[in-house]
Amino acid sequence: MRERGCSEEELFSFLSSKRREDLGYHNILSSMCTSPHPVAERVHAMFLETNLGDPGLFRGTASLEDLLVRRIGELMHHPDAGGYATSGGTESNIQALRIAKKRKPVASPNVVVPASAHFSFEKACDMLSLEMRTAPVDACYRMEVDALDGIVDKNTVCIVGIVGTTEYGMIDPIARLSELAEERETFLHVDAAFGGMVVPFLQNPAPFDFQLPGVDSISVDPHKMGMSTIPAGCLLVRDARMFTCLNVDTPYLTVKQECTLAGTRSGASVAAALAVLEYLGKDGMRAIVAGCMENTRRLIEGMETFGCPRAVTPDVNVATFVCDASPAGWRVSRTRNGHMRIVCMPHVHRDVIEAFLRDMGELNA
Ligand code: 0PR
């Protein structure tokens, strides 16, 4: 650290030069994050110093967290669901597995996830000393429920299904998982970190949430399709009492116990997440999701005219292609199978898709 501080001018010129090294979202087609909604930016600044880790000091902000949980609970067909705002899908998944493990104390616990699961489950299982068992996916990259018979056993503490897989944007057969989880009396966690803010706004979606009696917990991330600032995740549980097993005593705080993983937690992105939902309403969210889905269809149609077939028809706004080359100046990603992957986030407007397709066309010419 410097002995004497530098001037504001020097500092900000240094920081601005670093910020210019970052890419702007305009050409980023690989991300599940997006530029925050203008309302989220404004609210984030308003709540900058708030700490949800000591909620009695920030009662107003803490009540916004409760309201956020309620709003997302309503979307998941269970307004009274328990929940709290996490730092994102990774923390939500870790916490869900902690609950599942504590609810079924067996000597060698295992967790069954689809092969398409996000790598956060690997972290969670490592931290919690859980054996991670991987269930195969079918030709459409959805979890093969029929294969679970040989994989789920009496030591399985949790089955995981995904709503909006990271790589292919697929929805696992959650209704069938719910039946199986009930039959086997096993905890079912739904990772809807991405799809949780998409599927409720599609027309007549198949049930994937607390409507299904076997679903115990759900991850939903406002910092993805919820257009909040980072970090904003949400873990919901069917019954708030499920969190009790995670409680630790916090004798010198304004609350005497806490179940969260993080201690100090910013209220800024949480207030921002709620604000976006309140501001847009279901109507506004439906319009944004419809636009993203329409752009996904347009992208797929355009890519196929260049001889780049879709890897699969996605359930949400993630498009994947058999396509080796990608035009310069664009950030696309590759799945583990080598497919080109593009996430049609809200910042990927129609004109961005058309510009990308033009560049693809030139590459192919
Ligand atoms: N579950 C699912 C289904 C996810 O897709 C992700 C992240 C997580 C859990 C973990 O969420 P957090 O990253 O919030 O903890 N999916 C994206 C991915 O890994 C995250 C991401 C976002 C990656 C922006 C890159 C990027 O530029 O692809």
mmCIF file of C-alpha atoms and ligand atoms in Angstrom, residues 25 28 30-34 87-93 116-121 123 162-167 191-195 219 221 223-224 232-233 341 343, ligand 1:
data_model
loop_
_atom_site.group_PDB
_atom_site.id
_atom_site.type_symbol
_atom_site.label_atom_id
_atom_site.label_comp_id
_atom_site.label_asym_id
_atom_site.label_seq_id
_atom_site.Cartn_x
_atom_site.Cartn_y
_atom_site.Cartn_z
ATOM 1 C CA TYR A 25 -22.398 -6.090 -22.718
ATOM 2 C CA ILE A 28 -21.329 -10.350 -25.085
ATOM 3 C CA SER A 30 -22.083 -15.748 -23.657
ATOM 4 C CA SER A 31 -23.293 -14.373 -20.343
ATOM 5 C CA MET A 32 -26.230 -15.172 -18.113
ATOM 6 C CA CYS A 33 -25.815 -11.752 -16.543
ATOM 7 C CA THR A 34 -26.936 -8.565 -18.230
ATOM 8 C CA SER A 87 -25.271 -14.075 -3.433
ATOM 9 C CA GLY A 88 -26.428 -16.177 -6.387
ATOM 10 C CA GLY A 89 -27.069 -19.681 -7.637
ATOM 11 C CA THR A 90 -23.910 -21.150 -6.141
ATOM 12 C CA GLU A 91 -24.792 -20.118 -2.589
ATOM 13 C CA SER A 92 -28.431 -21.164 -3.045
ATOM 14 C CA ASN A 93 -27.373 -24.606 -4.252
ATOM 15 C CA SER A 116 -26.099 -31.054 -17.235
ATOM 16 C CA ALA A 117 -25.827 -29.637 -13.704
ATOM 17 C CA HIS A 118 -23.964 -26.394 -13.086
ATOM 18 C CA PHE A 119 -20.481 -26.771 -11.587
ATOM 19 C CA SER A 120 -21.692 -25.177 -8.358
ATOM 20 C CA PHE A 121 -22.939 -28.640 -7.327
ATOM 21 C CA LYS A 123 -18.293 -27.204 -5.150
ATOM 22 C CA ILE A 162 -32.765 -28.031 -13.420
ATOM 23 C CA VAL A 163 -35.079 -25.447 -14.943
ATOM 24 C CA GLY A 164 -33.033 -23.746 -17.639
ATOM 25 C CA THR A 165 -29.740 -25.603 -17.886
ATOM 26 C CA THR A 166 -26.641 -23.450 -18.152
ATOM 27 C CA GLU A 167 -25.374 -24.957 -21.378
ATOM 28 C CA ASP A 191 -32.113 -25.234 -9.671
ATOM 29 C CA ALA A 192 -34.068 -22.527 -11.474
ATOM 30 C CA ALA A 193 -31.247 -19.988 -11.107
ATOM 31 C CA PHE A 194 -31.730 -19.068 -14.752
ATOM 32 C CA GLY A 195 -35.195 -20.375 -15.691
ATOM 33 C CA SER A 219 -32.950 -21.451 -6.500
ATOM 34 C CA ASP A 221 -31.405 -15.640 -9.451
ATOM 35 C CA HIS A 223 -29.050 -11.143 -11.119
ATOM 36 C CA LYS A 224 -29.625 -13.238 -14.222
ATOM 37 C CA ALA A 232 -28.738 -11.196 -6.146
ATOM 38 C CA GLY A 233 -29.870 -14.783 -5.756
ATOM 39 C CA ARG A 341 -23.651 -21.283 -27.182
ATOM 40 C CA VAL A 343 -27.594 -16.649 -24.363
HETATM 41 N N1 0PR B 1 -27.266 -22.770 -11.579
HETATM 42 C C1 0PR B 1 -27.370 -22.536 -12.895
HETATM 43 C C2 0PR B 1 -28.380 -23.302 -13.707
HETATM 44 C C3 0PR B 1 -26.536 -21.593 -13.504
HETATM 45 O O1 0PR B 1 -26.609 -21.379 -14.820
HETATM 46 C C4 0PR B 1 -25.592 -20.899 -12.702
HETATM 47 C C5 0PR B 1 -24.648 -19.891 -13.289
HETATM 48 C C6 0PR B 1 -25.548 -21.176 -11.324
HETATM 49 C C7 0PR B 1 -26.399 -22.118 -10.800
HETATM 50 C C8 0PR B 1 -24.589 -20.464 -10.418
HETATM 51 O O2 0PR B 1 -24.974 -19.157 -10.275
HETATM 52 P P1 0PR B 1 -23.966 -18.027 -9.750
HETATM 53 O O3 0PR B 1 -22.908 -17.889 -10.799
HETATM 54 O O4 0PR B 1 -24.844 -16.843 -9.614
HETATM 55 O O5 0PR B 1 -23.434 -18.476 -8.463
HETATM 56 N N2 0PR B 1 -24.636 -19.772 -14.652
HETATM 57 C C9 0PR B 1 -23.714 -18.963 -15.418
HETATM 58 C C10 0PR B 1 -22.600 -19.847 -15.966
HETATM 59 O O6 0PR B 1 -21.858 -20.472 -15.194
HETATM 60 C C11 0PR B 1 -23.095 -17.838 -14.674
HETATM 61 C C12 0PR B 1 -22.367 -16.904 -15.575
HETATM 62 C C13 0PR B 1 -22.820 -15.625 -15.731
HETATM 63 C C14 0PR B 1 -21.215 -17.273 -16.242
HETATM 64 C C15 0PR B 1 -22.145 -14.749 -16.549
HETATM 65 C C16 0PR B 1 -20.546 -16.401 -17.084
HETATM 66 C C17 0PR B 1 -21.021 -15.129 -17.232
HETATM 67 O O7 0PR B 1 -20.358 -14.244 -18.055
HETATM 68 O O8 0PR B 1 -22.485 -19.916 -17.168
#
